[in-house]
Amino acid sequence: MSAVPAAQVAATTPPSADARNVTRGGRRFTTASPRGRTSRLISTVVLLAIGVVFLVPLGWILLASVNGAATVSVSWPQMFTLDNFVQIATWETTFRPLWNSAILSFGCAIVTVVASVLAAYPLSRYQLRFRRSFMYGILFGTCLPITAMMVPVYALFVSLRLLDNVWGTMFFLAATSLPMAIWMTKNFMDSIPVSLEEAAWVDGASSMTALRRIVVPLMRPGIAVVFIFVFTQAWGNFFVPFVLLQSAQNQPAAVAIYGFFGTYGTVNYGQLAAFSIMYSLPVLVLYLVVQRVSGSSFAMAGAVKG
Amino acid sequence: MATLAAEPRRGQPAAPRRSRGRRVGRNLARTAPLLPAVVLLALFLLGPIIYSLFGSLTNRALTGPRAADPQFVGLDNYLTLLGNDNFWKSVVLTIVFVVASALIGQNVLGMGLALMMSKAPSGVSRVISALVVTAWVLPEIVAAFALYAFFASQGTLNIVLSWLGLDGPMWLVTFPMLAVILANVWRGTAFSMMVYSAALAEVPPDVSEAAEIDGANVFQRFFRITLPMIRRSISTNLMLTTLQTLGVFTLIWVMTAGGPGVESSTLPILAYQEAFKFMQVGYGTAIATVTLLLGAMFSIVYIKVLKPEVDS
């Protein structure tokens, strides 16, 4: 999970389709040779084969969800049915877990974005003596494998009496996403020229007023990217709520879905697949939104620097 | 970057140095916005790390008298750990998992996909890219279910093998590590693919074309020209995929739960089992600490790779 932040940042950095097309276009003209055509054919065939391997498990989820008699293997449903969706469409089974996920993820994303915008301001605007060591510490924090920390975190939550507490879990999730969020936010903020704030300073505005009135509105796309990235990460997190939230009414969808899998009895694969789709849709949609918001190398600023 | 860092210094209102007290006050006011972030990080990240180091020196348990009054046992947990075959097995499994699925699997496949996509028709590239990225955007637990179904003994893989007249093994029982390694490649390759696609797009085609005219073949051009030009992307990506894979829990937990026995228990799984299944929190914490130290070692290398970015 540690570098998932880093990993998911690339959610914001789809390979720039335009750039690739230009290069490809250029190459197509320069090497319109038989050899070029052969490598094109080979690439296409191999890519299609790999595509099938990636498609099959995804196809299983889609097909099983509309199959009244779904099994573990991919099969074309004898009869299409929405029964699986109807069966799970109850408050206890589906909507409460999804609602819990929404609260947990929104809360986490709001806390993270507010804290990281505030923290990024002094780091970006002032020459602080400890800035370098702080940034190193943050970078170090982005790398820690959080999954390895869950045992001590559990022990800590027991002594703080925060076990099975949604707020405690939300703040913990926020803390785990903060290092990457601060790093990204600071980079977005660095790209906004300070000269715009100078006018406000001259007019006697405090730095916080300048931040609220000038910097934040200008970096709205950057903030949206950070927000969606943190939200997605919290939404998909299974292990943290699995360890920290025990009662059924607090559990988010990631943990509830594990119940379908049940360690006892038979698994209803159709319902499992239907729930998977309901649970995955929001993040798939958000991913497309991020691509729209920052469909350029702009978003790369916060993340992987190669 | 250098100019950006320099600008704020010039941009600040030129405050004459009046008194020491005022300067301290100003510095406090300037650093105040850092407070919420620092409190959260200290409480929920630094706290558990310190707790981890300290807790691993006690015989704390989840229930019973040792839960209420844990005793300080020094390095006992670590000594037990060193003498425990399961721990060593787990270390080896973790290394195998990281090397096979992240360092080799995701990186080689990611690079291969990126290269082929730059050659294939754009329609094909776009569809394949969308499939690969979807596997990565899906919540981890959903991906884990999909792959569990794929590798299950009556699953798709074995059905396909039976069409070919082959009798597939029970992958999750007979070859649990192979199954979770392939699963992690399936799930994680998109990241490497995107990093390498972006890096390859930056490589100017004329250098490679010049070499082609000089008679260099495809492999020479790739290994002698393209790879060296994107080596920074490669090292960064190797680091990120390694750290990401070191922490994988959900995928393995859903597919094999670390089993059969401890045949696929990597360090995060082993720590969870010891602490929550066998209620040995102190012992589990010691395993967690070892994993954290392992991660910290990787992090330091990673920070060295990225060093110029912090200094800018």
Coordinates of C-alpha atoms in Angstrom, one line a residue:
Chain A
M1 CA 0.0 0.0 0.0
S2 CA 2.9 2.3 0.7
A3 CA 3.7 3.1 -2.8
V4 CA 0.2 2.7 -4.0
P5 CA 0.0 6.5 -3.5
A6 CA 2.9 6.8 -5.9
A7 CA 1.4 4.1 -8.1
Q8 CA -2.0 5.7 -8.2
V9 CA -0.6 9.0 -9.0
A10 CA 0.0 7.7 -12.4
A11 CA -3.8 7.3 -12.5
T12 CA -3.5 11.0 -13.2
T13 CA -0.8 10.5 -15.8
P14 CA -2.1 8.5 -18.7
P15 CA 0.5 8.3 -21.4
S16 CA -0.2 11.4 -23.4
A17 CA -2.1 10.0 -26.3
D18 CA -1.3 13.0 -28.4
A19 CA 2.4 12.8 -27.9
R20 CA 2.4 9.1 -28.8
N21 CA 0.4 9.5 -31.9
V22 CA 2.7 12.2 -33.1
T23 CA 5.7 10.0 -32.7
R24 CA 4.0 7.1 -34.2
G25 CA 2.7 9.1 -37.0
G26 CA 6.3 10.3 -37.7
R27 CA 7.7 6.9 -37.6
R28 CA 5.0 5.5 -39.9
F29 CA 6.2 7.9 -42.6
T30 CA 9.8 7.3 -42.1
T31 CA 9.8 3.5 -42.0
A32 CA 7.1 2.5 -44.4
S33 CA 9.3 -0.5 -45.1
P34 CA 8.3 -4.2 -45.2
R35 CA 10.2 -4.7 -42.0
G36 CA 8.2 -1.9 -40.4
R37 CA 5.0 -3.6 -41.5
T38 CA 6.1 -6.9 -40.1
S39 CA 6.9 -5.5 -36.6
R40 CA 3.6 -3.8 -36.7
L41 CA 1.8 -7.1 -37.4
I42 CA 3.8 -9.0 -34.7
S43 CA 3.1 -6.2 -32.2
T44 CA -0.6 -6.3 -33.0
V45 CA -0.9 -10.1 -32.6
V46 CA 1.1 -10.2 -29.4
L47 CA -0.9 -7.3 -27.9
L48 CA -4.2 -8.9 -28.8
A49 CA -3.1 -12.1 -27.1
I50 CA -2.0 -10.2 -23.9
G51 CA -5.3 -8.3 -24.1
V52 CA -7.3 -11.6 -24.0
V53 CA -5.4 -12.6 -20.8
F54 CA -6.3 -9.2 -19.2
L55 CA -9.9 -9.4 -20.5
V56 CA -10.8 -12.8 -19.2
P57 CA -10.8 -12.1 -15.4
L58 CA -12.6 -8.8 -16.1
G59 CA -15.1 -10.5 -18.3
W60 CA -15.8 -13.0 -15.6
I61 CA -17.0 -10.2 -13.3
L62 CA -19.3 -8.8 -16.0
L63 CA -20.7 -12.1 -17.1
A64 CA -21.1 -13.6 -13.7
S65 CA -23.1 -10.6 -12.5
V66 CA -25.8 -11.2 -15.0
N67 CA -25.8 -15.0 -14.8
G68 CA -28.3 -16.6 -12.5
A69 CA -26.1 -19.7 -12.1
A70 CA -22.6 -18.2 -12.1
T71 CA -19.6 -20.3 -11.2
V72 CA -15.9 -19.5 -10.9
S73 CA -15.3 -20.0 -14.6
V74 CA -16.2 -17.6 -17.3
S75 CA -19.3 -18.8 -19.1
W76 CA -21.9 -17.2 -21.3
P77 CA -25.1 -16.9 -19.2
Q78 CA -27.8 -19.2 -20.4
M79 CA -30.3 -16.5 -19.5
F80 CA -29.5 -12.9 -18.8
T81 CA -30.9 -11.8 -15.5
L82 CA -30.5 -8.9 -13.2
D83 CA -31.5 -11.1 -10.3
N84 CA -28.1 -10.8 -8.7
F85 CA -28.4 -7.1 -8.5
V86 CA -32.0 -7.2 -7.2
Q87 CA -31.0 -9.7 -4.6
I88 CA -28.2 -7.6 -3.1
A89 CA -30.1 -4.3 -3.4
T90 CA -30.8 -4.0 0.3
W91 CA -29.7 -1.5 2.9
E92 CA -27.8 -4.1 5.0
T93 CA -26.1 -5.9 2.2
T94 CA -25.1 -3.1 -0.2
F95 CA -26.2 0.4 0.4
R96 CA -25.0 0.7 4.0
P97 CA -21.5 -0.6 3.1
L98 CA -21.3 1.8 0.1
W99 CA -22.6 4.7 2.3
N100 CA -19.9 3.8 4.9
S101 CA -17.3 3.7 2.1
A102 CA -18.5 7.1 0.9
I103 CA -18.3 8.7 4.4
L104 CA -14.9 7.2 5.1
S105 CA -13.4 8.2 1.7
F106 CA -14.9 11.7 1.5
G107 CA -13.9 12.4 5.1
C108 CA -10.4 11.1 4.5
A109 CA -10.1 13.1 1.2
I110 CA -11.3 16.3 2.8
V111 CA -9.1 16.1 5.8
T112 CA -6.1 15.2 3.6
V113 CA -6.7 18.0 1.1
V114 CA -7.2 20.7 3.7
A115 CA -4.2 19.6 5.7
S116 CA -1.9 19.2 2.7
V117 CA -2.9 22.6 1.1
L118 CA -2.2 24.3 4.5
A119 CA 1.1 22.5 4.9
A120 CA 2.2 23.0 1.3
Y121 CA 1.8 26.8 1.5
P122 CA 4.8 27.5 3.9
L123 CA 6.8 24.7 2.2
S124 CA 6.3 26.3 -1.2
R125 CA 6.4 30.0 -0.3
Y126 CA 8.9 30.5 2.6
Q127 CA 12.5 29.7 3.0
L128 CA 12.2 27.6 6.1
R129 CA 15.3 26.2 7.8
F130 CA 13.9 22.7 8.2
R131 CA 12.1 22.6 4.8
R132 CA 14.6 20.2 3.3
S133 CA 14.6 17.7 6.1
F134 CA 10.8 17.9 6.3
M135 CA 10.5 17.1 2.6
Y136 CA 12.9 14.2 3.0
G137 CA 10.8 13.0 5.9
I138 CA 7.6 13.2 3.7
L139 CA 9.3 11.4 0.9
F140 CA 10.3 8.7 3.3
G141 CA 6.7 8.5 4.5
T142 CA 5.4 7.9 1.0
C143 CA 7.6 4.8 0.8
L144 CA 6.6 3.0 4.0
P145 CA 4.7 -0.2 3.5
I146 CA 1.5 0.6 5.5
T147 CA 0.4 -3.0 5.5
A148 CA 3.4 -3.9 7.5
M149 CA 2.3 -1.3 10.1
M150 CA -1.2 -2.7 10.8
V151 CA -0.2 -4.7 13.8
P152 CA 1.3 -1.7 15.7
V153 CA -1.5 0.5 14.5
Y154 CA -4.0 -2.0 15.9
A155 CA -2.2 -2.0 19.2
L156 CA -2.1 1.8 19.2
F157 CA -5.8 2.0 18.4
V158 CA -6.5 -0.3 21.3
S159 CA -4.7 1.9 23.7
L160 CA -6.3 5.1 22.3
R161 CA -9.7 3.3 22.5
L162 CA -10.3 4.1 18.9
L163 CA -11.1 0.6 17.7
D164 CA -14.2 0.2 15.6
N165 CA -14.3 4.0 15.5
V166 CA -15.0 5.5 12.0
W167 CA -13.4 8.8 12.9
G168 CA -10.2 7.2 14.1
T169 CA -10.0 5.1 10.9
M170 CA -10.7 8.1 8.7
F171 CA -7.9 10.1 10.3
F172 CA -5.5 7.2 10.1
L173 CA -6.3 6.8 6.4
A174 CA -5.8 10.6 6.0
A175 CA -2.4 10.3 7.7
T176 CA -1.3 7.5 5.4
S177 CA -2.2 9.5 2.3
L178 CA -0.8 12.8 3.6
P179 CA 2.9 12.3 2.6
M180 CA 2.0 11.8 -1.1
A181 CA -0.7 14.4 -1.0
I182 CA 1.6 17.1 0.5
W183 CA 4.3 16.2 -2.0
M184 CA 1.8 16.6 -5.0
T185 CA 0.2 19.7 -3.6
K186 CA 3.5 21.4 -3.0
N187 CA 4.5 20.7 -6.6
F188 CA 1.2 22.1 -7.9
M189 CA 1.6 25.2 -5.7
D190 CA 5.2 25.7 -6.9
S191 CA 3.9 26.1 -10.4
I192 CA 1.7 29.1 -9.4
P193 CA 3.9 32.3 -9.6
V194 CA 4.2 34.0 -6.3
S195 CA 4.0 37.4 -8.0
L196 CA 0.2 37.0 -8.0
E197 CA 0.2 37.0 -4.2
E198 CA 2.5 40.0 -3.9
A199 CA -0.3 42.4 -4.9
A200 CA -2.5 41.0 -2.2
W201 CA 0.3 41.3 0.4
V202 CA 0.9 44.9 -0.6
D203 CA -2.8 45.5 0.0
G204 CA -2.4 44.2 3.5
A205 CA -3.8 40.7 3.1
S206 CA -2.5 38.0 5.4
S207 CA -0.8 35.0 3.9
M208 CA -3.8 32.8 4.8
T209 CA -6.1 35.3 2.9
A210 CA -3.8 35.1 -0.1
L211 CA -3.9 31.4 0.1
R212 CA -7.6 31.2 0.2
R213 CA -8.4 33.9 -2.3
I214 CA -5.6 33.6 -4.8
V215 CA -3.7 30.4 -4.6
V216 CA -6.4 27.8 -4.0
P217 CA -8.7 29.1 -6.8
L218 CA -5.8 29.0 -9.2
M219 CA -4.7 25.4 -8.4
R220 CA -8.2 24.0 -8.4
P221 CA -7.4 21.3 -11.0
G222 CA -4.4 20.2 -8.9
I223 CA -6.5 20.0 -5.8
A224 CA -9.1 18.0 -7.7
V225 CA -6.5 15.5 -8.8
V226 CA -5.2 15.1 -5.2
F227 CA -8.7 14.8 -3.9
I228 CA -9.8 12.1 -6.3
F229 CA -6.5 10.3 -5.9
V230 CA -6.9 10.2 -2.1
F231 CA -10.6 9.3 -2.4
T232 CA -9.9 6.4 -4.7
Q233 CA -7.2 5.1 -2.5
A234 CA -9.4 5.2 0.6
W235 CA -12.3 3.7 -1.3
G236 CA -10.3 0.7 -2.4
N237 CA -8.5 0.1 0.9
F238 CA -9.4 -3.3 2.4
F239 CA -6.8 -4.0 5.0
V240 CA -7.1 -0.9 7.1
P241 CA -10.9 -1.1 7.8
F242 CA -10.6 -4.9 7.9
V243 CA -8.3 -4.6 11.0
L244 CA -9.7 -1.4 12.6
L245 CA -13.5 -1.6 12.0
Q246 CA -15.2 -4.7 13.5
S247 CA -18.9 -4.1 13.7
A248 CA -21.0 -4.7 10.6
Q249 CA -22.7 -1.3 10.7
N250 CA -19.3 0.5 10.4
Q251 CA -17.8 -1.7 7.7
P252 CA -17.2 -0.2 4.3
A253 CA -17.9 -2.0 1.0
A254 CA -14.3 -3.3 0.8
V255 CA -14.8 -5.3 4.0
A256 CA -18.5 -6.2 3.3
I257 CA -17.6 -7.8 0.0
Y258 CA -15.2 -10.1 1.8
G259 CA -18.3 -11.4 3.6
F260 CA -19.8 -12.6 0.3
F261 CA -16.7 -14.7 -0.1
G262 CA -17.4 -16.2 3.3
T263 CA -15.1 -18.7 4.8
Y264 CA -18.0 -21.1 5.3
G265 CA -20.5 -22.5 2.9
T266 CA -20.8 -21.9 -0.8
V267 CA -20.0 -18.6 -2.4
N268 CA -22.7 -16.9 -4.4
Y269 CA -20.5 -15.9 -7.3
G270 CA -23.2 -14.0 -9.1
Q271 CA -24.0 -11.8 -6.2
L272 CA -20.3 -11.3 -5.5
A273 CA -19.8 -10.2 -9.0
A274 CA -22.8 -7.9 -8.9
F275 CA -21.5 -6.3 -5.7
S276 CA -18.0 -5.9 -7.2
I277 CA -19.5 -3.9 -10.1
M278 CA -21.5 -1.6 -7.8
Y279 CA -18.4 -1.1 -5.7
S280 CA -15.9 -0.6 -8.6
L281 CA -18.0 1.8 -10.7
P282 CA -17.4 5.0 -8.7
V283 CA -13.6 4.6 -8.9
L284 CA -13.7 3.8 -12.6
V285 CA -15.8 6.9 -13.2
L286 CA -13.4 9.0 -11.1
Y287 CA -10.4 7.7 -13.1
L288 CA -12.0 9.0 -16.3
V289 CA -12.7 12.3 -14.6
V290 CA -9.0 12.6 -13.6
Q291 CA -8.0 12.0 -17.2
R292 CA -10.3 14.8 -18.3
V293 CA -9.1 17.2 -15.5
S294 CA -5.5 16.6 -16.1
G295 CA -5.0 14.9 -19.4
S296 CA -1.5 16.1 -19.8
S297 CA 1.9 15.7 -18.4
F298 CA 0.9 18.5 -16.0
A299 CA -0.2 15.9 -13.4
M300 CA 3.2 14.2 -13.7
A301 CA 4.6 17.1 -11.7
G302 CA 3.4 15.6 -8.5
A303 CA 4.4 12.1 -9.1
V304 CA 7.0 10.0 -10.8
K305 CA 9.9 11.9 -12.1
G306 CA 11.8 9.9 -14.7
Chain B
M1 CA 12.6 24.2 -10.4
A2 CA 15.5 26.3 -9.2
T3 CA 13.8 29.5 -10.3
L4 CA 10.6 28.5 -8.6
A5 CA 12.4 27.9 -5.3
A6 CA 14.2 31.2 -5.6
E7 CA 11.1 33.3 -6.4
P8 CA 9.4 33.2 -3.1
R9 CA 12.5 34.5 -1.3
R10 CA 12.4 37.5 -3.5
G11 CA 8.7 37.7 -3.3
Q12 CA 8.4 38.1 0.4
P13 CA 7.7 41.5 1.8
A14 CA 11.2 42.8 2.7
A15 CA 10.7 43.0 6.5
P16 CA 13.5 44.8 8.2
R17 CA 14.9 42.8 11.1
R18 CA 13.5 44.6 14.1
S19 CA 13.9 42.3 17.0
R20 CA 14.6 38.7 17.7
G21 CA 11.2 38.2 19.4
R22 CA 9.3 39.5 16.4
R23 CA 11.3 37.2 14.1
V24 CA 10.5 34.2 16.2
G25 CA 6.9 35.2 16.2
R26 CA 6.9 35.6 12.5
N27 CA 8.5 32.2 12.0
L28 CA 5.9 30.6 14.2
A29 CA 3.1 32.3 12.3
R30 CA 4.6 31.1 9.0
T31 CA 4.9 27.5 10.2
A32 CA 1.5 27.3 11.9
P33 CA -0.3 26.0 8.7
L34 CA 2.0 22.9 8.9
L35 CA 0.4 22.0 12.3
P36 CA -2.6 19.9 11.2
A37 CA -0.5 17.8 8.9
V38 CA 2.3 17.4 11.4
V39 CA -0.1 16.4 14.2
L40 CA -1.7 13.7 12.0
L41 CA 1.6 12.4 10.7
A42 CA 3.1 12.3 14.2
L43 CA 0.1 10.6 15.8
F44 CA -0.8 8.0 13.1
L45 CA 2.5 7.4 11.3
L46 CA 5.4 8.2 13.5
G47 CA 3.4 7.0 16.6
P48 CA 2.9 3.4 15.2
I49 CA 6.5 3.2 14.1
I50 CA 7.8 4.1 17.5
Y51 CA 5.2 1.8 19.0
S52 CA 6.3 -0.9 16.6
L53 CA 9.9 -0.6 17.7
F54 CA 9.0 -0.6 21.4
G55 CA 6.1 -3.1 21.2
S56 CA 8.4 -5.6 19.6
L57 CA 10.4 -5.7 22.8
T58 CA 7.5 -6.8 24.9
N59 CA 5.5 -10.0 25.2
R60 CA 2.2 -8.2 24.7
A61 CA -0.8 -10.4 23.7
L62 CA -4.3 -9.6 22.5
T63 CA -6.0 -11.3 25.4
G64 CA -5.3 -12.7 28.9
P65 CA -2.9 -11.3 31.5
R66 CA -0.2 -10.4 29.0
A67 CA -2.6 -8.1 27.3
A68 CA -3.2 -6.0 30.5
D69 CA 0.4 -6.1 31.8
P70 CA 2.9 -6.8 29.0
Q71 CA 6.4 -7.5 30.2
F72 CA 9.6 -6.1 28.7
V73 CA 11.4 -9.0 27.1
G74 CA 14.2 -7.3 25.3
L75 CA 15.2 -8.9 22.1
D76 CA 13.4 -12.2 22.9
N77 CA 10.9 -11.7 20.0
Y78 CA 13.6 -11.2 17.5
L79 CA 15.7 -14.1 18.8
T80 CA 12.6 -16.4 18.5
L81 CA 12.0 -14.9 15.1
L82 CA 15.5 -15.8 14.0
G83 CA 15.0 -19.3 15.1
N84 CA 11.7 -19.7 13.5
D85 CA 11.6 -21.6 10.2
N86 CA 8.3 -19.9 9.2
F87 CA 9.9 -16.5 9.4
W88 CA 12.8 -17.4 7.2
K89 CA 10.5 -19.1 4.8
S90 CA 8.4 -15.9 4.8
V91 CA 11.5 -13.7 4.1
V92 CA 12.4 -15.9 1.1
L93 CA 8.8 -15.9 -0.2
T94 CA 8.7 -12.1 0.1
I95 CA 11.9 -11.8 -1.8
V96 CA 10.6 -14.2 -4.5
F97 CA 7.3 -12.4 -4.7
V98 CA 8.9 -9.0 -5.1
V99 CA 11.6 -10.1 -7.5
A100 CA 9.4 -12.2 -9.7
S101 CA 6.3 -10.1 -9.8
A102 CA 7.5 -6.6 -9.6
L103 CA 11.2 -6.4 -10.6
I104 CA 10.8 -8.9 -13.5
G105 CA 7.1 -9.5 -14.3
Q106 CA 5.6 -6.0 -14.1
N107 CA 8.7 -4.2 -15.5
V108 CA 9.4 -6.5 -18.4
L109 CA 5.8 -6.9 -19.4
G110 CA 5.2 -3.1 -18.9
M111 CA 8.1 -2.3 -21.1
G112 CA 7.1 -4.8 -23.7
L113 CA 3.5 -3.4 -23.8
A114 CA 4.8 0.1 -24.1
L115 CA 7.1 -0.8 -26.9
M116 CA 4.5 -2.8 -28.8
M117 CA 1.9 -0.1 -28.4
S118 CA 4.2 2.4 -30.0
K119 CA 4.3 0.1 -33.1
A120 CA 0.8 -1.3 -33.3
P121 CA -2.2 0.5 -34.8
S122 CA -3.5 3.1 -32.4
G123 CA -6.9 1.6 -32.1
V124 CA -5.5 -1.7 -30.9
S125 CA -3.1 0.0 -28.5
R126 CA -5.9 2.1 -27.0
V127 CA -8.2 -1.0 -26.4
I128 CA -5.4 -3.0 -24.8
S129 CA -4.2 -0.1 -22.8
A130 CA -7.8 0.4 -21.4
L131 CA -8.0 -3.3 -20.4
V132 CA -4.6 -3.2 -18.6
V133 CA -5.4 0.0 -16.9
T134 CA -8.9 -1.2 -15.8
A135 CA -7.2 -4.2 -14.0
W136 CA -5.2 -1.6 -12.1
V137 CA -7.9 0.9 -11.3
L138 CA -10.2 -1.7 -9.9
P139 CA -10.2 -1.9 -6.1
E140 CA -7.6 -4.5 -5.0
I141 CA -10.1 -6.8 -3.5
V142 CA -12.2 -7.0 -6.6
A143 CA -9.1 -7.8 -8.7
A144 CA -8.3 -10.4 -6.1
F145 CA -11.7 -12.1 -6.5
A146 CA -11.5 -12.0 -10.3
L147 CA -8.1 -13.7 -10.2
Y148 CA -9.2 -16.2 -7.5
A149 CA -11.9 -17.2 -10.0
F150 CA -9.4 -17.4 -12.8
F151 CA -7.0 -19.7 -10.9
A152 CA -9.6 -21.8 -8.9
S153 CA -9.5 -25.5 -9.6
Q154 CA -12.8 -25.3 -11.6
G155 CA -11.8 -21.8 -12.8
T156 CA -11.4 -20.4 -16.3
L157 CA -7.7 -21.3 -16.6
N158 CA -8.3 -25.0 -16.0
I159 CA -11.4 -25.1 -18.2
V160 CA -9.3 -23.6 -21.1
L161 CA -6.5 -26.2 -20.3
S162 CA -9.1 -29.0 -20.4
W163 CA -10.2 -27.9 -23.9
L164 CA -6.6 -28.4 -24.9
G165 CA -6.7 -31.9 -23.4
L166 CA -4.6 -30.8 -20.4
D167 CA -5.3 -31.6 -16.8
G168 CA -4.6 -28.3 -14.9
P169 CA -3.4 -28.6 -11.4
M170 CA -5.1 -26.9 -8.4
W171 CA -3.1 -23.7 -8.9
L172 CA -3.9 -22.1 -5.6
V173 CA -2.9 -25.2 -3.7
T174 CA -0.2 -26.7 -5.7
F175 CA 1.5 -23.6 -7.0
P176 CA 0.2 -20.8 -4.7
M177 CA 3.2 -18.6 -5.2
L178 CA 3.1 -18.8 -8.9
A179 CA -0.6 -17.9 -8.9
V180 CA -0.2 -14.8 -6.6
I181 CA 2.9 -13.7 -8.6
L182 CA 1.0 -13.9 -11.9
A183 CA -2.0 -12.2 -10.2
N184 CA 0.2 -9.3 -9.0
V185 CA 1.7 -9.0 -12.5
W186 CA -1.9 -8.8 -13.9
R187 CA -2.9 -6.2 -11.5
G188 CA 0.3 -4.0 -11.4
T189 CA 1.6 -4.0 -14.9
A190 CA -0.4 -0.9 -15.9
F191 CA 1.7 1.3 -13.8
S192 CA 5.0 0.3 -15.4
M193 CA 3.3 0.4 -18.8
M194 CA 2.3 4.0 -18.3
V195 CA 5.6 5.1 -16.9
Y196 CA 7.5 3.5 -19.8
S197 CA 5.0 4.7 -22.4
A198 CA 5.6 8.3 -21.2
A199 CA 9.4 7.8 -21.1
L200 CA 9.5 6.3 -24.6
A201 CA 7.4 9.2 -26.0
E202 CA 10.2 11.5 -24.8
V203 CA 12.9 9.7 -26.6
P204 CA 13.7 11.6 -29.8
P205 CA 13.3 9.2 -32.8
D206 CA 16.2 10.7 -34.8
V207 CA 18.9 9.2 -32.6
S208 CA 17.5 5.7 -33.1
E209 CA 17.0 6.4 -36.8
A210 CA 20.6 7.5 -37.2
A211 CA 21.7 4.2 -35.6
E212 CA 19.4 2.3 -37.9
I213 CA 21.1 3.9 -40.9
D214 CA 24.5 3.0 -39.4
G215 CA 23.3 -0.6 -39.5
A216 CA 22.2 -1.3 -35.8
N217 CA 19.5 -3.9 -35.5
V218 CA 16.4 -3.7 -33.4
F219 CA 18.0 -5.2 -30.3
Q220 CA 21.1 -3.1 -30.5
R221 CA 19.1 0.0 -30.9
F222 CA 16.9 -0.9 -27.9
F223 CA 19.7 -2.0 -25.5
R224 CA 22.3 0.5 -26.6
I225 CA 20.2 3.6 -27.2
T226 CA 16.7 3.5 -25.9
L227 CA 17.4 1.8 -22.5
P228 CA 20.2 4.1 -21.5
M229 CA 18.1 7.2 -22.5
I230 CA 15.3 6.2 -20.2
R231 CA 17.3 4.8 -17.4
R232 CA 16.1 7.3 -14.8
S233 CA 12.5 6.2 -15.5
I234 CA 13.6 2.6 -15.1
S235 CA 15.3 3.0 -11.8
T236 CA 12.4 5.1 -10.4
N237 CA 9.8 2.6 -11.6
L238 CA 11.8 -0.4 -10.2
M239 CA 11.8 1.3 -6.8
L240 CA 8.1 2.2 -6.8
T241 CA 7.0 -1.2 -8.0
T242 CA 9.2 -2.9 -5.4
L243 CA 7.8 -0.9 -2.5
Q244 CA 4.3 -1.4 -3.7
T245 CA 4.7 -5.1 -4.0
L246 CA 6.4 -5.4 -0.6
G247 CA 3.2 -4.2 1.0
V248 CA 0.7 -6.4 -1.0
F249 CA -1.7 -8.0 1.5
T250 CA -5.2 -8.2 0.0
L251 CA -4.4 -10.0 -3.2
I252 CA -2.6 -12.8 -1.4
W253 CA -5.1 -12.9 1.5
V254 CA -8.1 -13.4 -0.8
M255 CA -6.5 -15.8 -3.2
T256 CA -4.7 -18.2 -0.8
A257 CA -4.8 -16.6 2.7
G258 CA -1.1 -17.3 2.9
G259 CA -1.7 -21.1 2.5
P260 CA -1.7 -23.9 2.1
G261 CA 0.1 -23.9 5.5
V262 CA 2.5 -21.0 5.1
E263 CA 3.3 -21.8 1.5
S264 CA 2.4 -18.2 0.3
S265 CA 2.8 -16.2 3.6
T266 CA 4.8 -13.2 2.7
L267 CA 5.9 -10.9 5.6
P268 CA 2.7 -8.8 5.9
I269 CA 0.5 -12.0 5.9
L270 CA 2.7 -13.7 8.5
A271 CA 2.6 -10.6 10.7
Y272 CA -1.2 -10.5 10.5
Q273 CA -1.5 -14.2 11.3
E274 CA 0.9 -14.1 14.2
A275 CA -0.8 -11.1 15.7
F276 CA -4.4 -11.7 15.1
K277 CA -4.8 -15.4 14.6
F278 CA -2.4 -16.5 17.2
M279 CA -2.8 -13.4 19.3
Q280 CA 0.9 -12.8 19.7
V281 CA 1.0 -9.0 19.3
G282 CA 4.6 -8.6 20.5
Y283 CA 5.8 -11.3 18.1
G284 CA 3.7 -9.9 15.2
T285 CA 5.0 -6.5 15.9
A286 CA 8.6 -7.8 15.6
I287 CA 7.7 -9.1 12.1
A288 CA 6.1 -5.8 11.3
T289 CA 9.2 -4.0 12.4
V290 CA 11.4 -6.2 10.2
T291 CA 9.2 -5.4 7.2
L292 CA 9.3 -1.7 8.0
L293 CA 13.1 -1.8 8.2
L294 CA 13.1 -3.6 4.9
G295 CA 10.9 -0.9 3.4
A296 CA 13.0 1.8 5.0
M297 CA 16.1 0.4 3.3
F298 CA 14.4 0.5 0.0
S299 CA 13.1 4.0 0.7
I300 CA 16.6 5.3 1.4
V301 CA 17.8 4.0 -1.9
Y302 CA 14.7 5.5 -3.6
I303 CA 15.3 8.9 -1.9
K304 CA 18.9 8.7 -3.2
V305 CA 17.5 8.2 -6.7
L306 CA 15.2 11.2 -6.4
K307 CA 17.6 13.4 -4.4
P308 CA 17.8 16.3 -6.9
E309 CA 14.1 16.8 -6.7
V310 CA 14.1 17.6 -3.0
D311 CA 17.1 19.9 -3.3
S312 CA 15.5 22.0 -6.0

